[in-house]
């Protein structure tokens, strides 16, 4: 009775030490803290925690390795041929001795001096295998049931962290996909805005040109029709602007048309000297032709064009 009480108390103390050690950590630091503390508490040479990385549970990747008082580099490996191969079948695995002889194909075991191994599966909340928690003592264990109970509780803690990490990764990918979707949408709207804005600029520019032509003035009926065209074009430009602000900072042809008309009235009564040059960069032929017609009205201005 006393011996049983002592074992229970010892197990409680071990678990308390482990939980207190790992409570403040997440991710890689959590796994490293868990294996190092298990090795110290259980007095074993090596502790390894692995995550199953394939749906068929045939391959695993180490999350943390503690051996001979230090951490070792993680690696991916095939479970077949390892002492904990049966863990993939949801069974704990204890090999009390001659580990190297039992599993000669396993390179990892052949590199360290151990006689036995004990591994327990790590399950998610639905009973699906997430990974494996393994200890590698120097000698045969004298209290495997005590070790197993501690490892099973440690496996529950590890399962919670593995699931948290996976969920975090899913959220990160979903966030990245959402950002990519928003960026693609923005780029699409900007392209649409540019493609729609160019012909609308031409429509508005030519209507302004028709309205202000002193040599061929419009009739009243033609003027009214032009006004309807302008209203429709203006509304379309509002919609395009709402779609995207990609053209901010660019001056549209209708604005240039109004400005040129205003300047034309201002300098009409002034003497003209050497013609001024206007450099116009444009890759749209319709816009170019419109600007040429506008500048042609002014004897004091010469248009110099170049493709964009």
Short mmCIF file of C-alpha atoms in Angstrom, two decimals:
data_model
loop_
_atom_site.label_atom_id
_atom_site.label_comp_id
_atom_site.label_asym_id
_atom_site.label_seq_id
_atom_site.Cartn_x
_atom_site.Cartn_y
_atom_site.Cartn_z
CA UNK A 1 0.00 0.00 0.00
CA UNK A 2 2.77 2.39 0.96
CA UNK A 3 4.73 1.45 -2.15
CA UNK A 4 1.71 2.13 -4.35
CA UNK A 5 1.19 5.50 -2.68
CA UNK A 6 4.83 6.38 -3.26
CA UNK A 7 4.57 5.47 -6.96
CA UNK A 8 1.48 7.63 -7.35
CA UNK A 9 3.16 10.53 -5.60
CA UNK A 10 6.28 10.12 -7.72
CA UNK A 11 4.23 10.11 -10.92
CA UNK A 12 2.34 13.21 -9.82
CA UNK A 13 5.61 15.02 -9.08
CA UNK A 14 7.03 14.03 -12.46
CA UNK A 15 3.97 15.24 -14.30
CA UNK A 16 3.95 18.48 -12.32
CA UNK A 17 7.58 19.13 -13.31
CA UNK A 18 6.85 18.45 -16.98
CA UNK A 19 3.71 20.60 -17.13
CA UNK A 20 5.39 23.51 -15.35
CA UNK A 21 8.35 23.29 -17.75
CA UNK A 22 6.35 23.35 -20.99
CA UNK A 23 3.43 25.61 -19.98
CA UNK A 24 5.00 28.81 -21.29
CA UNK A 25 5.98 27.52 -24.72
CA UNK A 26 4.39 26.86 -28.11
CA UNK A 27 5.57 25.42 -31.40
CA UNK A 28 9.21 24.34 -31.66
CA UNK A 29 10.07 25.56 -28.16
CA UNK A 30 7.20 23.49 -26.76
CA UNK A 31 8.46 20.27 -28.36
CA UNK A 32 12.07 20.90 -27.39
CA UNK A 33 11.08 21.69 -23.82
CA UNK A 34 8.93 18.55 -23.62
CA UNK A 35 11.60 16.08 -24.80
CA UNK A 36 14.37 17.60 -22.70
CA UNK A 37 12.26 17.61 -19.55
CA UNK A 38 11.06 14.04 -20.14
CA UNK A 39 14.66 12.90 -20.52
CA UNK A 40 15.65 14.53 -17.24
CA UNK A 41 12.60 13.42 -15.26
CA UNK A 42 12.61 9.83 -16.55
CA UNK A 43 16.41 9.59 -16.53
CA UNK A 44 16.67 8.29 -20.09
CA UNK A 45 19.33 8.94 -22.69
CA UNK A 46 17.15 10.08 -25.57
CA UNK A 47 13.58 11.32 -26.16
CA UNK A 48 12.04 11.88 -29.58
CA UNK A 49 8.71 13.37 -30.59
CA UNK A 50 7.54 12.81 -34.17
CA UNK A 51 4.63 13.94 -36.31
CA UNK A 52 3.07 11.67 -38.91
CA UNK A 53 3.35 13.46 -42.25
CA UNK A 54 1.57 11.12 -44.68
CA UNK A 55 -2.08 10.01 -44.73
CA UNK A 56 -1.07 6.33 -44.67
CA UNK A 57 0.95 6.90 -41.48
CA UNK A 58 4.06 5.33 -43.03
CA UNK A 59 6.31 8.38 -42.76
CA UNK A 60 7.06 10.71 -39.88
CA UNK A 61 9.11 13.81 -39.20
CA UNK A 62 10.79 14.51 -35.89
CA UNK A 63 9.65 17.67 -34.13
CA UNK A 64 12.33 17.58 -31.43
CA UNK A 65 15.17 15.23 -30.45
CA UNK A 66 17.02 15.30 -27.12
CA UNK A 67 19.94 12.96 -26.65
CA UNK A 68 23.15 12.93 -24.62
CA UNK A 69 22.28 16.27 -23.05
CA UNK A 70 21.66 18.25 -26.23
CA UNK A 71 19.21 18.78 -29.09
CA UNK A 72 19.77 17.13 -32.47
CA UNK A 73 18.71 18.07 -35.99
CA UNK A 74 15.24 16.96 -37.08
CA UNK A 75 14.78 14.53 -39.95
CA UNK A 76 12.05 12.72 -41.85
CA UNK A 77 12.00 8.94 -41.99
CA UNK A 78 9.91 5.86 -42.82
CA UNK A 79 8.30 4.10 -39.88
CA UNK A 80 8.81 0.68 -41.45
CA UNK A 81 11.77 -1.02 -39.81
CA UNK A 82 11.75 1.10 -36.66
CA UNK A 83 10.94 -0.11 -33.14
CA UNK A 84 7.81 2.01 -33.12
CA UNK A 85 6.43 0.74 -36.42
CA UNK A 86 3.43 -0.85 -34.66
CA UNK A 87 2.49 2.48 -33.14
CA UNK A 88 1.06 3.37 -36.54
CA UNK A 89 -1.47 0.66 -35.70
CA UNK A 90 -2.44 2.60 -32.55
CA UNK A 91 -0.46 0.40 -30.15
CA UNK A 92 2.21 1.32 -27.63
CA UNK A 93 5.56 -0.28 -28.27
CA UNK A 94 8.11 -1.44 -25.69
CA UNK A 95 11.30 -3.26 -26.66
CA UNK A 96 13.07 -4.21 -23.41
CA UNK A 97 16.47 -5.02 -24.94
CA UNK A 98 18.67 -5.66 -27.96
CA UNK A 99 17.05 -2.83 -29.91
CA UNK A 100 19.85 -2.69 -32.47
CA UNK A 101 19.67 -6.41 -33.17
CA UNK A 102 15.93 -6.32 -33.48
CA UNK A 103 15.94 -3.43 -35.93
CA UNK A 104 19.25 -3.47 -37.82
CA UNK A 105 17.86 -1.44 -40.73
CA UNK A 106 17.27 1.64 -38.67
CA UNK A 107 20.23 4.00 -39.04
CA UNK A 108 19.19 6.33 -36.25
CA UNK A 109 19.23 3.61 -33.61
CA UNK A 110 22.52 2.22 -34.81
CA UNK A 111 24.20 5.54 -34.08
CA UNK A 112 23.34 5.73 -30.38
CA UNK A 113 24.09 3.39 -27.49
CA UNK A 114 20.69 2.26 -26.19
CA UNK A 115 19.32 -1.11 -25.19
CA UNK A 116 15.57 -0.49 -25.14
CA UNK A 117 12.87 1.82 -26.40
CA UNK A 118 9.35 2.75 -25.40
CA UNK A 119 6.93 4.60 -27.66
CA UNK A 120 3.32 5.73 -27.34
CA UNK A 121 1.03 7.07 -30.07
CA UNK A 122 -0.21 10.66 -30.13
CA UNK A 123 -3.89 10.90 -31.10
CA UNK A 124 -6.14 13.79 -32.00
CA UNK A 125 -9.58 14.29 -30.44
CA UNK A 126 -11.10 11.89 -33.00
CA UNK A 127 -8.60 9.12 -32.39
CA UNK A 128 -6.56 9.77 -35.52
CA UNK A 129 -2.82 9.22 -35.28
CA UNK A 130 -0.92 12.52 -35.13
CA UNK A 131 2.51 11.38 -34.10
CA UNK A 132 4.71 9.33 -31.77
CA UNK A 133 6.46 10.02 -28.48
CA UNK A 134 9.47 7.76 -27.88
CA UNK A 135 12.05 7.35 -25.13
CA UNK A 136 15.34 5.46 -25.62
CA UNK A 137 16.87 4.40 -22.28
CA UNK A 138 20.39 3.06 -21.91
CA UNK A 139 19.15 -0.08 -20.18
CA UNK A 140 16.01 -2.13 -19.79
CA UNK A 141 13.26 -0.27 -17.91
CA UNK A 142 12.45 -1.45 -14.40
CA UNK A 143 9.10 0.36 -14.21
CA UNK A 144 7.55 0.37 -17.72
CA UNK A 145 3.97 0.85 -16.50
CA UNK A 146 4.99 4.00 -14.61
CA UNK A 147 6.85 5.26 -17.68
CA UNK A 148 3.91 4.46 -19.94
CA UNK A 149 1.41 6.42 -17.85
CA UNK A 150 3.64 9.49 -17.88
CA UNK A 151 4.25 9.21 -21.63
CA UNK A 152 0.53 8.87 -22.33
CA UNK A 153 -0.23 12.08 -20.46
CA UNK A 154 2.69 13.82 -22.19
CA UNK A 155 1.29 12.56 -25.51
CA UNK A 156 -2.04 14.25 -24.74
CA UNK A 157 -0.23 17.55 -24.20
CA UNK A 158 1.73 17.05 -27.42
CA UNK A 159 -1.47 16.24 -29.33
CA UNK A 160 -3.01 19.54 -28.26
CA UNK A 161 0.04 21.46 -29.50
CA UNK A 162 0.24 19.57 -32.81
CA UNK A 163 -3.45 20.23 -33.46
CA UNK A 164 -3.04 23.90 -32.50
CA UNK A 165 -0.08 24.23 -34.84
CA UNK A 166 -1.93 22.58 -37.71
CA UNK A 167 -4.99 24.78 -37.20
CA UNK A 168 -2.75 27.84 -37.09
CA UNK A 169 -1.16 26.78 -40.37
CA UNK A 170 -4.60 26.28 -41.95
CA UNK A 171 -5.64 29.77 -40.83
CA UNK A 172 -2.38 31.21 -42.16
CA UNK A 173 -2.94 29.59 -45.57
CA UNK A 174 -6.56 30.74 -45.66
CA UNK A 175 -5.48 34.27 -44.80
CA UNK A 176 -2.82 34.17 -47.52
CA UNK A 177 -5.33 32.85 -50.05
CA UNK A 178 -7.77 35.60 -49.08
CA UNK A 179 -5.05 38.24 -49.49
CA UNK A 180 -4.11 36.76 -52.86
CA UNK A 181 -7.77 36.85 -53.89
CA UNK A 182 -8.11 40.49 -52.85
CA UNK A 183 -4.93 41.39 -54.72
CA UNK A 184 -6.13 39.61 -57.87
CA UNK A 185 -9.50 41.37 -57.59
CA UNK A 186 -7.78 44.74 -57.21
CA UNK A 187 -5.54 44.09 -60.20
CA UNK A 188 -8.54 43.01 -62.27
CA UNK A 189 -10.48 46.14 -61.34
CA UNK A 190 -7.49 48.31 -62.18
CA UNK A 191 -7.14 46.68 -65.60
CA UNK A 192 -10.88 47.03 -66.25
CA UNK A 193 -10.77 50.63 -65.12
CA UNK A 194 -7.93 51.42 -67.49
CA UNK A 195 -9.51 49.55 -70.40
CA UNK A 196 -12.88 51.27 -69.89
CA UNK A 197 -11.54 54.71 -69.05
CA UNK A 198 -9.63 55.11 -72.33
CA UNK A 199 -12.65 54.82 -74.70
CA UNK A 200 -14.82 56.89 -72.35
CA UNK A 201 -12.18 59.63 -72.38
CA UNK A 202 -12.32 59.60 -76.16
CA UNK A 203 -16.13 59.89 -76.16
CA UNK A 204 -16.10 62.79 -73.71
CA UNK A 205 -13.22 64.48 -75.51
CA UNK A 206 -14.90 64.35 -78.92
CA UNK A 207 -18.22 65.61 -77.54
CA UNK A 208 -16.37 68.59 -76.04
CA UNK A 209 -14.69 69.10 -79.39
CA UNK A 210 -18.03 69.07 -81.22
CA UNK A 211 -19.62 71.48 -78.74
CA UNK A 212 -16.81 74.00 -78.97
CA UNK A 213 -16.08 73.97 -82.72
CA UNK A 214 -16.48 77.63 -83.89
CA UNK A 215 -16.30 76.68 -87.56
CA UNK A 216 -19.12 74.14 -87.45
CA UNK A 217 -21.50 75.15 -84.64
CA UNK A 218 -24.14 72.62 -83.58
CA UNK A 219 -27.85 73.12 -84.04
CA UNK A 220 -30.08 73.21 -80.98
CA UNK A 221 -31.22 69.61 -81.57
CA UNK A 222 -27.62 68.42 -82.06
CA UNK A 223 -26.57 70.22 -78.91
CA UNK A 224 -29.31 68.47 -76.90
CA UNK A 225 -28.21 65.09 -78.25
CA UNK A 226 -24.62 65.81 -77.36
CA UNK A 227 -25.76 66.68 -73.84
CA UNK A 228 -27.41 63.27 -73.48
CA UNK A 229 -24.21 61.60 -74.68
CA UNK A 230 -22.20 63.58 -72.14
CA UNK A 231 -24.55 62.64 -69.28
CA UNK A 232 -24.27 58.97 -70.12
CA UNK A 233 -20.51 59.15 -70.49
CA UNK A 234 -20.17 61.08 -67.22
CA UNK A 235 -22.16 58.39 -65.41
CA UNK A 236 -19.97 55.70 -66.88
CA UNK A 237 -16.87 57.56 -65.69
CA UNK A 238 -18.35 57.71 -62.17
CA UNK A 239 -18.84 53.95 -62.21
CA UNK A 240 -15.30 53.40 -63.47
CA UNK A 241 -13.92 55.66 -60.74
CA UNK A 242 -15.87 53.73 -58.11
CA UNK A 243 -14.44 50.44 -59.44
CA UNK A 244 -10.89 51.52 -58.96
CA UNK A 245 -8.77 54.52 -58.11
CA UNK A 246 -5.95 53.19 -60.26
CA UNK A 247 -5.84 56.29 -62.43
CA UNK A 248 -5.38 58.72 -59.55
CA UNK A 249 -2.92 61.40 -60.47
CA UNK A 250 -3.60 61.03 -64.19
CA UNK A 251 -5.30 63.86 -66.02
CA UNK A 252 -8.09 62.72 -68.33
CA UNK A 253 -8.62 63.99 -71.85
CA UNK A 254 -11.90 65.77 -71.03
CA UNK A 255 -10.08 67.77 -68.33
CA UNK A 256 -7.32 68.61 -70.79
CA UNK A 257 -9.94 69.58 -73.34
CA UNK A 258 -11.58 72.01 -70.92
CA UNK A 259 -8.22 73.46 -69.96
CA UNK A 260 -7.16 73.98 -73.56
CA UNK A 261 -10.47 75.67 -74.37
CA UNK A 262 -10.08 77.97 -71.39
CA UNK A 263 -6.50 78.85 -72.35
CA UNK A 264 -7.60 79.35 -75.94
CA UNK A 265 -10.07 82.04 -74.87
CA UNK A 266 -7.47 83.66 -72.63
CA UNK A 267 -4.80 84.01 -75.32
CA UNK A 268 -7.20 84.76 -78.21
CA UNK A 269 -6.62 88.49 -77.90
CA UNK A 270 -2.88 88.24 -77.25
CA UNK A 271 -0.19 88.49 -79.89
CA UNK A 272 1.37 85.16 -80.75
CA UNK A 273 5.11 84.79 -80.94
CA UNK A 274 7.15 81.64 -81.26
CA UNK A 275 4.85 78.59 -80.99
CA UNK A 276 4.94 76.71 -77.68
CA UNK A 277 5.61 72.98 -77.74
CA UNK A 278 3.49 70.44 -75.87
CA UNK A 279 4.92 66.97 -75.40
CA UNK A 280 2.10 64.44 -75.42
CA UNK A 281 2.87 60.82 -74.45
CA UNK A 282 0.11 58.48 -75.58
CA UNK A 283 -0.26 54.89 -76.78
CA UNK A 284 -3.95 55.15 -77.66
CA UNK A 285 -4.47 56.30 -81.26
CA UNK A 286 -7.97 57.68 -80.64
CA UNK A 287 -6.70 59.85 -77.79
CA UNK A 288 -3.80 61.01 -79.95
CA UNK A 289 -6.06 62.04 -82.85
CA UNK A 290 -8.34 63.94 -80.47
CA UNK A 291 -5.44 65.86 -78.97
CA UNK A 292 -4.14 66.71 -82.44
CA UNK A 293 -7.52 68.19 -83.36
CA UNK A 294 -7.60 70.25 -80.16
CA UNK A 295 -4.09 71.64 -80.62
CA UNK A 296 -4.72 72.33 -84.30
CA UNK A 297 -7.12 75.09 -83.26
CA UNK A 298 -4.29 77.01 -81.64
CA UNK A 299 -1.76 78.74 -83.80
CA UNK A 300 0.48 79.46 -80.81
CA UNK A 301 0.94 75.80 -79.87
CA UNK A 302 2.67 72.88 -81.52
CA UNK A 303 2.04 69.25 -80.47
CA UNK A 304 4.98 66.86 -80.13
CA UNK A 305 3.92 63.24 -79.65
CA UNK A 306 5.68 60.08 -78.54
CA UNK A 307 4.34 56.63 -77.75
CA UNK A 308 4.00 55.66 -74.07
#
